[in-house]
Coordinates of C-alpha atoms in Angstrom, one line a residue:
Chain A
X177 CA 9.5 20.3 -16.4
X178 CA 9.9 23.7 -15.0
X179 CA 6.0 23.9 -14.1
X180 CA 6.1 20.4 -12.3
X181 CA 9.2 22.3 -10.2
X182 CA 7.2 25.0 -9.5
X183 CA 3.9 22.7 -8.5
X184 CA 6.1 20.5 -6.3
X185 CA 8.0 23.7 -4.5
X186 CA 4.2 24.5 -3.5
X187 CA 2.8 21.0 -3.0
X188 CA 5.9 18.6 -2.4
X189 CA 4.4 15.7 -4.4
X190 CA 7.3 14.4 -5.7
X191 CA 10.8 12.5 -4.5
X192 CA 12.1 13.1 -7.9
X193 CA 11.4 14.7 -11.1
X194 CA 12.6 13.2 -14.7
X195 CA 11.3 13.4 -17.9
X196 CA 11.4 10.0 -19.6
X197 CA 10.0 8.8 -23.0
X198 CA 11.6 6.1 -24.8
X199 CA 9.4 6.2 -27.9
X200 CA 7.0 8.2 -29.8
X201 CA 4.5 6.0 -30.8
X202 CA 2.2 4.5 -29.1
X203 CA -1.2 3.3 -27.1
X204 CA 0.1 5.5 -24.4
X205 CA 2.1 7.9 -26.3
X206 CA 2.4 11.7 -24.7
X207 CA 0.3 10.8 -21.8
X208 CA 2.2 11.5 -18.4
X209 CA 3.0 9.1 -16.0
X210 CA 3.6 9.9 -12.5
X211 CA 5.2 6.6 -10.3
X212 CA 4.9 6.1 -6.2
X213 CA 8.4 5.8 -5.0
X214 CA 8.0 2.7 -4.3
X215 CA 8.0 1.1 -8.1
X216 CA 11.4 0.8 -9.4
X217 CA 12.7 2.6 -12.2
X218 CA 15.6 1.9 -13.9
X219 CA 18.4 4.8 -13.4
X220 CA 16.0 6.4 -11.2
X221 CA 16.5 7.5 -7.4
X222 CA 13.3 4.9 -5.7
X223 CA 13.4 5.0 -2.2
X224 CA 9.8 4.2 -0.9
X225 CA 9.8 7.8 1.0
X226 CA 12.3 5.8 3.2
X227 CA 15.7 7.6 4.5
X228 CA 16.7 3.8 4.7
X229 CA 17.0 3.6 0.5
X230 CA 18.3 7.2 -0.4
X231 CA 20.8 7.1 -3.4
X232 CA 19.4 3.5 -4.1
X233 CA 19.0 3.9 -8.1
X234 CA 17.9 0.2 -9.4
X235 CA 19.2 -1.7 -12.3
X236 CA 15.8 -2.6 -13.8
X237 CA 12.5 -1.3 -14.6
X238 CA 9.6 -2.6 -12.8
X239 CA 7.4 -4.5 -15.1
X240 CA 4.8 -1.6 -15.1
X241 CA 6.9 0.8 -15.9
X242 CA 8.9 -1.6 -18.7
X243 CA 4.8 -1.6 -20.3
X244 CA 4.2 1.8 -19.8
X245 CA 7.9 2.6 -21.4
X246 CA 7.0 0.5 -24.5
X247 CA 4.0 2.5 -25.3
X248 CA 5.3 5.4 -25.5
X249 CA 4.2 7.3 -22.0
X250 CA 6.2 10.1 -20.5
X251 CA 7.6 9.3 -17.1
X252 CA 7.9 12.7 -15.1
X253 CA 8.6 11.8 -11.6
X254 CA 8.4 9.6 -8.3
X255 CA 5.6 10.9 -6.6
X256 CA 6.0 10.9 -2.4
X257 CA 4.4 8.5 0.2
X258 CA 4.8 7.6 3.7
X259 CA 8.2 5.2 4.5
X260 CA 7.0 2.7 2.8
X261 CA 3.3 2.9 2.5
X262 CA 3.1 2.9 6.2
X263 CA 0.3 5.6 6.8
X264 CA -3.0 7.2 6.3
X265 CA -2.0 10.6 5.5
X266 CA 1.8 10.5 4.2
X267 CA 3.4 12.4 6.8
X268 CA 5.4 9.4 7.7
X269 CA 8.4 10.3 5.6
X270 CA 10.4 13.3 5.1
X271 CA 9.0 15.2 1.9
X272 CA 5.1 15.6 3.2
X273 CA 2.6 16.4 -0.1
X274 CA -0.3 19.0 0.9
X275 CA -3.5 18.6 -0.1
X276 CA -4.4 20.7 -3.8
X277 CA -7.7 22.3 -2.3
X278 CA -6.6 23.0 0.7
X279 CA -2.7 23.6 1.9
X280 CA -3.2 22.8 5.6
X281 CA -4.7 20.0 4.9
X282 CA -3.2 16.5 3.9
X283 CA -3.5 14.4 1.1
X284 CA -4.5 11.0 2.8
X285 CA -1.9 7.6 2.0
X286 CA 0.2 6.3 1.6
X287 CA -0.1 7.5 -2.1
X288 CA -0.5 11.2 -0.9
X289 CA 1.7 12.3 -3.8
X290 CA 0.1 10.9 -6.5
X291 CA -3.4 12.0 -5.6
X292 CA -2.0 15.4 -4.8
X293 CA -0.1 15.0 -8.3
X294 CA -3.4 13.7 -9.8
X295 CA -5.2 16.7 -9.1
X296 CA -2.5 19.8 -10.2
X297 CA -2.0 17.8 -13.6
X298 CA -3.7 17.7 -16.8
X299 CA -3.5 14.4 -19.7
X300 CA -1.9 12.7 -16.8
X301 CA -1.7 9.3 -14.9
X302 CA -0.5 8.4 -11.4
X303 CA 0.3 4.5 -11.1
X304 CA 0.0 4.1 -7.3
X305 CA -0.2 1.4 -5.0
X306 CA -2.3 0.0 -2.3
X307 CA -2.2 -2.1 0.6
X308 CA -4.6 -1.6 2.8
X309 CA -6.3 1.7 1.3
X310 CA -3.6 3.8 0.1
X311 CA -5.1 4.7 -2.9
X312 CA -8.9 4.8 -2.1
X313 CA -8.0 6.8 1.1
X314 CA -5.5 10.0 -1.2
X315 CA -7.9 9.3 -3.9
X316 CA -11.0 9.9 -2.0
X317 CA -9.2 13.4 -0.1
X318 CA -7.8 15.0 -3.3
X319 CA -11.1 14.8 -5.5
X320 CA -9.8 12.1 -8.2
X321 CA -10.5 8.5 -9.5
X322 CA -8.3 6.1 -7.5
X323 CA -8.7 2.4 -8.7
X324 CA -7.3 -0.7 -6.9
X325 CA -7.3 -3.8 -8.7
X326 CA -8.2 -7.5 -8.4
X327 CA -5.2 -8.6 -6.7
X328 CA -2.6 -10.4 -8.9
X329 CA -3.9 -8.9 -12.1
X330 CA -1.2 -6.3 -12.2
X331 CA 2.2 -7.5 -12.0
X332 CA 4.1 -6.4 -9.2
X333 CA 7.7 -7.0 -10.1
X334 CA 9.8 -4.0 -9.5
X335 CA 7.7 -2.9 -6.3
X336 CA 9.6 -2.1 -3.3
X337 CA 6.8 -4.8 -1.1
X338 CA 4.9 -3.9 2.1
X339 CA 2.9 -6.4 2.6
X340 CA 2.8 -9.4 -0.3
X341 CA -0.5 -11.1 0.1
X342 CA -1.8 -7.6 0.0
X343 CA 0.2 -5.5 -2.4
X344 CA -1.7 -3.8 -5.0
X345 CA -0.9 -1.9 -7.7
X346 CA -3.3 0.8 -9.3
X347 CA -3.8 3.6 -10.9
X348 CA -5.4 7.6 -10.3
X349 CA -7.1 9.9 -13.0
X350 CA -9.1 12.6 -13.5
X351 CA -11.2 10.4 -15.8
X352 CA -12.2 6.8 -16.0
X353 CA -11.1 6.9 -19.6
X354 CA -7.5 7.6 -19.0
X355 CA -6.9 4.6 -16.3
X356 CA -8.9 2.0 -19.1
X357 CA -6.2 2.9 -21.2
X358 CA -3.1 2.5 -18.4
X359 CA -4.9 -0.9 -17.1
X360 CA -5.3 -2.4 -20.9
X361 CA -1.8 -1.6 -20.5
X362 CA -0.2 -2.8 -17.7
X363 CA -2.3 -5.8 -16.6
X364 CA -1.5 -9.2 -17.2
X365 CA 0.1 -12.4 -16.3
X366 CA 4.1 -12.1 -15.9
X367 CA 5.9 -15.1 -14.9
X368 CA 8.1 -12.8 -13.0
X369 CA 5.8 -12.2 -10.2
X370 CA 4.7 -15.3 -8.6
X371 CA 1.2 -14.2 -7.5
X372 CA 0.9 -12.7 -11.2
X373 CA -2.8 -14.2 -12.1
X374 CA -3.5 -16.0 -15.3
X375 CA -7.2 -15.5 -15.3
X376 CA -8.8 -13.4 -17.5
X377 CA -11.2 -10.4 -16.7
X378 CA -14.8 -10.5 -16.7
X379 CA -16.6 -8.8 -19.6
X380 CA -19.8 -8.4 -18.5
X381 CA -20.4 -4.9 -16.7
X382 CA -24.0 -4.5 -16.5
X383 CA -25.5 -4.2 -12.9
X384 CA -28.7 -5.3 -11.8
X385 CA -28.8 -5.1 -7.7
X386 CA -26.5 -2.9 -6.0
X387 CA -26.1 -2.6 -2.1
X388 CA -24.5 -0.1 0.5
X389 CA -23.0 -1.3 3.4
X390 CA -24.4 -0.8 6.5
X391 CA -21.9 -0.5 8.8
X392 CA -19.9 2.3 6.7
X393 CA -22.4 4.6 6.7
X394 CA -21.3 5.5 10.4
X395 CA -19.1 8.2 9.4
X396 CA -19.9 12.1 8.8
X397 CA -23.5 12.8 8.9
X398 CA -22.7 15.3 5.4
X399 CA -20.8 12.8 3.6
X400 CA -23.7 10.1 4.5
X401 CA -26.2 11.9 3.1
X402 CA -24.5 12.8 -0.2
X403 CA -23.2 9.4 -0.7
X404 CA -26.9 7.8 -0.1
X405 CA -28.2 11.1 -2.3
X406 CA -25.7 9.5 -4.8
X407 CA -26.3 6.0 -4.9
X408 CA -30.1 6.8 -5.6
X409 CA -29.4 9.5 -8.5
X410 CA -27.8 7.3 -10.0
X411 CA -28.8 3.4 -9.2
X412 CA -32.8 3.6 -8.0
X413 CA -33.3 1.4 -6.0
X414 CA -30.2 -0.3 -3.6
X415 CA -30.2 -2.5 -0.9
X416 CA -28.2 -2.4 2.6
X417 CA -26.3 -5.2 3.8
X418 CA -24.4 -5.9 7.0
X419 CA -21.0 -7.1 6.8
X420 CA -20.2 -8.3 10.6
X421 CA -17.1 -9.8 10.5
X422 CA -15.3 -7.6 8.2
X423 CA -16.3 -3.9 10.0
X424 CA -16.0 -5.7 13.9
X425 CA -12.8 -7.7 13.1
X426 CA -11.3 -6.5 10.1
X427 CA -9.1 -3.7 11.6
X428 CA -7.1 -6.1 13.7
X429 CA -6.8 -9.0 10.8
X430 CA -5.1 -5.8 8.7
X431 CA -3.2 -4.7 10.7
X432 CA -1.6 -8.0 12.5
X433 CA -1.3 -9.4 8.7
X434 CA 0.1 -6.7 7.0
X435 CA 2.8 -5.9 9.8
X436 CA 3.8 -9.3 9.6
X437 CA 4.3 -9.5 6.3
X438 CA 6.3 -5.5 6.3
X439 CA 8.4 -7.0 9.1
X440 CA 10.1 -9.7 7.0
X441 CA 10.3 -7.4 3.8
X442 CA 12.1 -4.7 6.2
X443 CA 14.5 -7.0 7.1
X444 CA 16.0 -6.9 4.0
X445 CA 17.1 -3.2 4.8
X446 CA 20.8 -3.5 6.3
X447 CA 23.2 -1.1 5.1
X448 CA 24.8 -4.1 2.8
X449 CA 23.9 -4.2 -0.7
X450 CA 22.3 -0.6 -1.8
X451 CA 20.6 2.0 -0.2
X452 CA 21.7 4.4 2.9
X453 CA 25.1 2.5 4.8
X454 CA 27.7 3.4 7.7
X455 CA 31.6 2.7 8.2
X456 CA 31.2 -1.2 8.6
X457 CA 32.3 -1.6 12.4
X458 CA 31.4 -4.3 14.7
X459 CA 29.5 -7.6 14.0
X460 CA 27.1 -8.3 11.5
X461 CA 24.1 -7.9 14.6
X462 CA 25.8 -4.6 15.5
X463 CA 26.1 -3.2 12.0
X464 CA 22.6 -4.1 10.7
X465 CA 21.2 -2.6 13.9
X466 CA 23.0 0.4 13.6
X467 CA 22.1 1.2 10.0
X468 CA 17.8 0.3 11.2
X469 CA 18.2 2.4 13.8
X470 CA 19.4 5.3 12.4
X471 CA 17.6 5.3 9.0
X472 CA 13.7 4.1 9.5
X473 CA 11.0 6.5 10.7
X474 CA 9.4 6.1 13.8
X475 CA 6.4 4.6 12.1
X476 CA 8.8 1.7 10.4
X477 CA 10.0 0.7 13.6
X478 CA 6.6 0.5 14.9
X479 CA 5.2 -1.8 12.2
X480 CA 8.4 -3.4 12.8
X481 CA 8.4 -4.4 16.3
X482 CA 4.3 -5.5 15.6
X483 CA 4.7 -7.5 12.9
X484 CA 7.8 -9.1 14.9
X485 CA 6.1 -10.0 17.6
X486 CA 3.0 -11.4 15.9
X487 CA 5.1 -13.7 14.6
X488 CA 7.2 -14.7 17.5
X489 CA 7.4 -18.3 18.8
X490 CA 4.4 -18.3 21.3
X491 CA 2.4 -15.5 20.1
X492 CA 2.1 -16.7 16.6
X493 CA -1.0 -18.6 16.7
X494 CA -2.7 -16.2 18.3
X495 CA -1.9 -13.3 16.5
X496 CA -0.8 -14.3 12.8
X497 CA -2.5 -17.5 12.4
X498 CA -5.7 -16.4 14.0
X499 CA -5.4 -13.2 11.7
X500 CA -5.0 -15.0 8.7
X501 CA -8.2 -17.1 9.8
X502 CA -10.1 -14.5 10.5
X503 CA -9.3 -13.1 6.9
X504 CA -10.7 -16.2 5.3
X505 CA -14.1 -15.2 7.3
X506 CA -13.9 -11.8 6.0
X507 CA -13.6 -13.0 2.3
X508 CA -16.1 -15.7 2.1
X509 CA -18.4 -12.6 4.0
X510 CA -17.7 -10.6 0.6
X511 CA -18.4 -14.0 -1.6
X512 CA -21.7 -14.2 -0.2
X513 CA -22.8 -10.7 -0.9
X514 CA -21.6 -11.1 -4.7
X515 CA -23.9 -13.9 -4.6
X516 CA -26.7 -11.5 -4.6
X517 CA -25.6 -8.1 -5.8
X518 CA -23.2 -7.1 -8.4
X519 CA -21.5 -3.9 -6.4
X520 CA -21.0 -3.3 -2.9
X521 CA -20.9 0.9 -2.1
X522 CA -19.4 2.8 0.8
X523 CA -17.8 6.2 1.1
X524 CA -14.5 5.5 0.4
X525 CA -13.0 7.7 4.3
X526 CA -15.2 8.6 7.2
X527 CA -14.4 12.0 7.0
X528 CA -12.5 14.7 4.8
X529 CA -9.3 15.5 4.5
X530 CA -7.8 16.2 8.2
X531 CA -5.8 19.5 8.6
X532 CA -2.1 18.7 9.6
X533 CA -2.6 20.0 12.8
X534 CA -5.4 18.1 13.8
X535 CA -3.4 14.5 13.2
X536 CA -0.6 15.7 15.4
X537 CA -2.7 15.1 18.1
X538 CA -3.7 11.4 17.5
X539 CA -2.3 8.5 18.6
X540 CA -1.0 5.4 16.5
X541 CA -4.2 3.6 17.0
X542 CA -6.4 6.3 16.4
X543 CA -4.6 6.9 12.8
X544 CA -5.4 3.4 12.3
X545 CA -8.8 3.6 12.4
X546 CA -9.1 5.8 9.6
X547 CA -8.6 3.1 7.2
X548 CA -11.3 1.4 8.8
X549 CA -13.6 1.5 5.3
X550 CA -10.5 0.3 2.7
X551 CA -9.1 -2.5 4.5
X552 CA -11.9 -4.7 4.1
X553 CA -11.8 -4.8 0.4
X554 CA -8.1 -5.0 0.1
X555 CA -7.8 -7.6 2.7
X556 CA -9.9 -9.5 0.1
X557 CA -7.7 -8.8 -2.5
X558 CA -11.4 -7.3 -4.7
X559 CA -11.7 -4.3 -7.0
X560 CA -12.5 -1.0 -6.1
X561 CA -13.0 2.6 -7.2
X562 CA -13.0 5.8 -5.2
X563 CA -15.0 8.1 -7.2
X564 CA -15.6 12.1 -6.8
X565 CA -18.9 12.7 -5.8
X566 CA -19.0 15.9 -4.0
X567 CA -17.9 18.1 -1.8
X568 CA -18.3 19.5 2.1
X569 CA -16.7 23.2 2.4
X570 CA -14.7 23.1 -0.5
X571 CA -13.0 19.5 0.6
X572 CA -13.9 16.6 -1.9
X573 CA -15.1 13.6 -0.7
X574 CA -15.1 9.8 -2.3
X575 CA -17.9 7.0 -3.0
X576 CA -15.7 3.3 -2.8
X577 CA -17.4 0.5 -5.3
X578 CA -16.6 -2.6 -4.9
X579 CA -16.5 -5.3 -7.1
X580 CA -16.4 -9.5 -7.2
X581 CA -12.7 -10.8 -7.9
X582 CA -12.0 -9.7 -11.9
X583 CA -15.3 -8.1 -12.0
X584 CA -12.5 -4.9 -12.6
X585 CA -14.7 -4.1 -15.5
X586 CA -17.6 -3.4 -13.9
X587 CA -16.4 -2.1 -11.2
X588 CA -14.8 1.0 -13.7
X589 CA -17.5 1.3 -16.0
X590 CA -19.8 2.7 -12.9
X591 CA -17.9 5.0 -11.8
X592 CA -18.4 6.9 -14.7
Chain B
X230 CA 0.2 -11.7 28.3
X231 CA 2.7 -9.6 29.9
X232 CA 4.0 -6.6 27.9
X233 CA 7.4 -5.4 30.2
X234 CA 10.7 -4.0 29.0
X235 CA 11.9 -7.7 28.6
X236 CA 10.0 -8.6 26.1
X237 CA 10.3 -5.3 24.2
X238 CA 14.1 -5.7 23.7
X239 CA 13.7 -9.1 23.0
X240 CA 11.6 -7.8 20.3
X241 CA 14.1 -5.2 19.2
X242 CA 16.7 -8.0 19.0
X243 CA 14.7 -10.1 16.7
X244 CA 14.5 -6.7 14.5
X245 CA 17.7 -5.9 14.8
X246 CA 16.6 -1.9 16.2
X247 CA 17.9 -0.1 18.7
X248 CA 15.9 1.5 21.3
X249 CA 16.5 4.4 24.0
X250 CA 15.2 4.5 27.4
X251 CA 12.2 6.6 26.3
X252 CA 11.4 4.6 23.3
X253 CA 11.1 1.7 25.5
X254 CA 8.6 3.3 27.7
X255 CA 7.1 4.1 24.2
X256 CA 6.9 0.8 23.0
X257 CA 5.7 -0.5 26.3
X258 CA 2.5 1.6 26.3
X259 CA 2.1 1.6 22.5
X260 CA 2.0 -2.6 22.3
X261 CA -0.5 -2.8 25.5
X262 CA -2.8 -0.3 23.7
X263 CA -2.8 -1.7 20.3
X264 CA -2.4 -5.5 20.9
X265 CA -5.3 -5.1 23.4
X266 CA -7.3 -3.6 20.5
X267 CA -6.4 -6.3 17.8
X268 CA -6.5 -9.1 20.9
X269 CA -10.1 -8.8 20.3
X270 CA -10.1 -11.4 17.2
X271 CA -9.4 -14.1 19.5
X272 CA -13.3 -14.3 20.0
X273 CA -14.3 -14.8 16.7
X274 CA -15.1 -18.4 16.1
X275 CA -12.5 -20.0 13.5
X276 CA -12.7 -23.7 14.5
X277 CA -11.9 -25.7 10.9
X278 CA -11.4 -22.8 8.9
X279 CA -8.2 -22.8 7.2
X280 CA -6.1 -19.7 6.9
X281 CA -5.9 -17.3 3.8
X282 CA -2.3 -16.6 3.1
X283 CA -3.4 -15.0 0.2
X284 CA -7.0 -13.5 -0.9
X285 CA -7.4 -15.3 -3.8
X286 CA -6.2 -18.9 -4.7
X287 CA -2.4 -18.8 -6.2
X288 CA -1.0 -21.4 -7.9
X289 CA 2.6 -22.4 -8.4
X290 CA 4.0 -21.3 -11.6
X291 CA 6.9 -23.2 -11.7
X292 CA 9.0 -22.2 -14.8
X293 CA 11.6 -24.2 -16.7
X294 CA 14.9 -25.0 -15.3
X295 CA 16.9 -23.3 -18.0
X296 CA 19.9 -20.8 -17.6
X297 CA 18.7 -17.3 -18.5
X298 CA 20.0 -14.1 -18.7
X299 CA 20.3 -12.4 -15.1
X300 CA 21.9 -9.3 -13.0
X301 CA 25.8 -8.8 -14.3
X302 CA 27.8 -8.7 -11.5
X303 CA 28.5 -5.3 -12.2
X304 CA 24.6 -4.2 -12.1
X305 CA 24.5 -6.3 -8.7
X306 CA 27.3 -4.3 -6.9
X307 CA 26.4 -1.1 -8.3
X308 CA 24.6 0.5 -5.7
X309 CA 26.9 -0.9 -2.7
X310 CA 29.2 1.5 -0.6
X311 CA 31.0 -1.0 0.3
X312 CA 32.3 -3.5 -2.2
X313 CA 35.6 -4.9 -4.0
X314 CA 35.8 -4.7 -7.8
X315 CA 33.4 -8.7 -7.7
X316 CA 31.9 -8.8 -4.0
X317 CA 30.3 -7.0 -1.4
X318 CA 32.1 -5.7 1.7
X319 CA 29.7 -6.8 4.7
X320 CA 30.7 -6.5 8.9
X321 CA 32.7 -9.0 10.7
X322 CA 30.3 -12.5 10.3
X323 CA 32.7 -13.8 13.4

């Protein structure tokens, strides 16, 4: 415990520290497990990286974490994100991680303290969650194995929500090995989730035709080349496919359905029932106000005010409806090309790791466009696994494979 | 559309946030730039396709109406401020 204080005074990837094991025996037993804020934890401070939820401690274990618990796993800490999982690089939030390789550097997000956490530690774990990238994307930056399920297979009960219909939660490792062993773990049906799948994985995890996607290999020239260098080490022969929709529209549909969704889960937040709170004065309106306004980030309120609007009377149709259209287009685009090939690849982000002062100078929708590679395959709700391949100036950088629904399997077994 | 400060507060009212005068000019600029970016899906052709409200097909699980064990009222208050020893203290509803 006294190393992890020393790695976190240096690299700030956790909220909280605690040292957890309820038995000794076990699949999992010894094996440390690090937890995003934003998965509850019975008796321990879970906040999302959010001002908003500070002293909130919550009465029950998320379902995860009641598995993980059972099996004898050592819980060490809640690792930190941006507010909520809203960001790219988790600066949004008030205890930034820096990147292992390179201090100046960020981790990528929203699970930036996980990845950052999953590269300092050995015979370790980091359960992590994704919406729209947010493990691929720290994964990917800090040089480990970040894998985003089918969605559904992994309960999410006990996670503090972003977006539902898009909610993932996942797992980073040094090795393949060690996240077969969490998944065989946590996943599963659990009636207390009600988009908790009942379908079973697929077994089969050979591969016959692979393709890369065309339109993500627009990124660094360095990182094209050693993903392509990759892909025919290690596969042969692969074909490239276009996926129109998805890379021309699939930015917008994200964006407009996943700050729809975080706008209604935010509302939640009112200075009532737990978390951060005021004197109560005024009216209900003036109260809740008061509390929002003082305790998100500027980010939150952002996402906020978006997702609001795009579901306002008169602008709901053409923003929300036509968003959640659009994403049927986009997954039916995927279903086609697991017709013909068993893995999709891309790198997992366009570039490395940016240095922290570098993002300073960006603008909202510039930041958004770095997830421009993840959001297709989580909008989709498929698979995937950021893998280490290389590295450009000391700066690791991540190959994304993409998988059919419950083709998880498969999807794992490659990136070995 | 028209993006002014009109419809900005309205939106803060809906969200229950409260904006200054330069987050307001803020807001302004940042929902022309980015809703003019995402206004571009209004092209894509989407006549009789039905909307995904999740990615994969979910069925209703509908479980048993039996009494179960749930949050004690204790566990339910226990992270409230404000609160009397079996409710929660909330701002004036009138």
């Amino acid at each position: 415990m006294k190393d992890l204080q020393k790695i976190n005074k240096e690299y700030n990837c956790f909220n909280t520290i605690c040292n957890i094991q309820e038995k000794k025996t076990g699949k999992l037993k010894d094996l440390k497990i690090s937890v995003k804020d934003c998965i509850c934890i019975k008796d321990i401070e879970s906040r999302a990286g959010s001002k908003i939820l500070e002293g909130y401690k919550p009465v029950f274990d998320a379902t995860v974490i009641e598995k993980v618990k059972k099996e004898g796993a050592i819980i060490i800490g809640k690792t930190s994100q941006d507010e909520f999982g809203f960001g790219s690089f988790s600066t949004n939030t008030y205890n930034i991680p820096k990147n292992p390789y390179d201090k100046t550097r960020v981790c990528g997000g929203s699970s930036g303290g996980a990845a950052s956490a999953t590269a300092l530690l050995d015979n370790h774990v980091a359960i992590a969650e994704s919406t729209g990238g947010s493990i691929a994307c720290p994964a990917a930056f800090c040089g480990v194995y970040g894998y985003t399920p089918t969605y559904g297979l992994i309960s999410r009960y006990g996670l503090i929500d972003y977006g539902n219909s898009l909610d993932k939660i996942g797992l980073m490792a040094k090795n393949i090995k060690d996240i077969k062993r969490v998944l065989e773990t946590i996943k599963g049906y659990d009636e207390k989730d009600s988009t908790s799948i009942k379908d079973n994985l697929k077994k089969d995890t050979k591969v016959k035709k692979i393709a890369v996607i065309k339109e993500s290999l627009n990124v660094n020239p360095e990182i094209r080349d050693i993903v392509l260098k990759y892909v025919k080490e290690k596969y042969g022969e692969y074909d490239e496919i276009s996926l129109p929709i998805t890379n021309k529209y699939g930015l917008a549909c994200y964006y407009i359905i996943a700050m729809a969704e975080s706008s209604t889960n935010l509302a939640k937040f009112c200075g009532m029932r737990y978390g951060a709170s005021l004197e109560l004065k005024g009216n209900f309106d003036e109260y809740f106000s008061k509390v929002r306004t003082k305790y998100f980030e500027k980010e939150s309120k952002r996402r906020i005010m978006l997702g609001t609007f795009a579901r306002m009377a008169g602008y709901r149709d053409a923003y929300y409806l036509k968003a959640a259209k659009v994403r049927t287009l986009i997954i039916n685009e995927y279903k086609k090309a697991f017709k013909k090939y068993d893995l999709l690849i891309s790198p997992s982000m366009p570039v490395i790791a940016p240095k922290f002062s570098e993002i300073d100078k960006l603008n909202p929708l510039d930041v958004y466009m770095f997830d421009n590679l993840t959001i297709g395959p989580n909008l989709a709700g498929l698979p995937h696994l950021s893998v280490p391949i290389g590295k450009i100036k000391n700066m690791p950088i991540g190959l994304m494979i993409i998988g059919d629904h419950l083709n998880d399997y498969k999807v794992i077994e490659n990136g070995m | 559309m028209k993006i002014n400060k009109e419809l900005i507060l309205q939106v803060a009212k809906n969200a229950r946030l409260e904006l200054t005068e330069p987050e307001i000019k803020e807001f302004e600029k940042d929902f022309k730039d980015i809703l003019d970016a995402f206004s571009k899906i209004s092209e894509v052709d989407t006549k009789n396709i039905k909307e995904s409200f999740h990615p994969i097909e979910i069925k209703n699980h509908l479980r048993k109406d039996e009494i179960k064990e749930s949050l004690s009222q204790e566990d339910a208050l226990k992270n409230s401020k404000h609160r009397t020893d079996i409710y929660f203290k909330g701002p004036k509803a009138i």
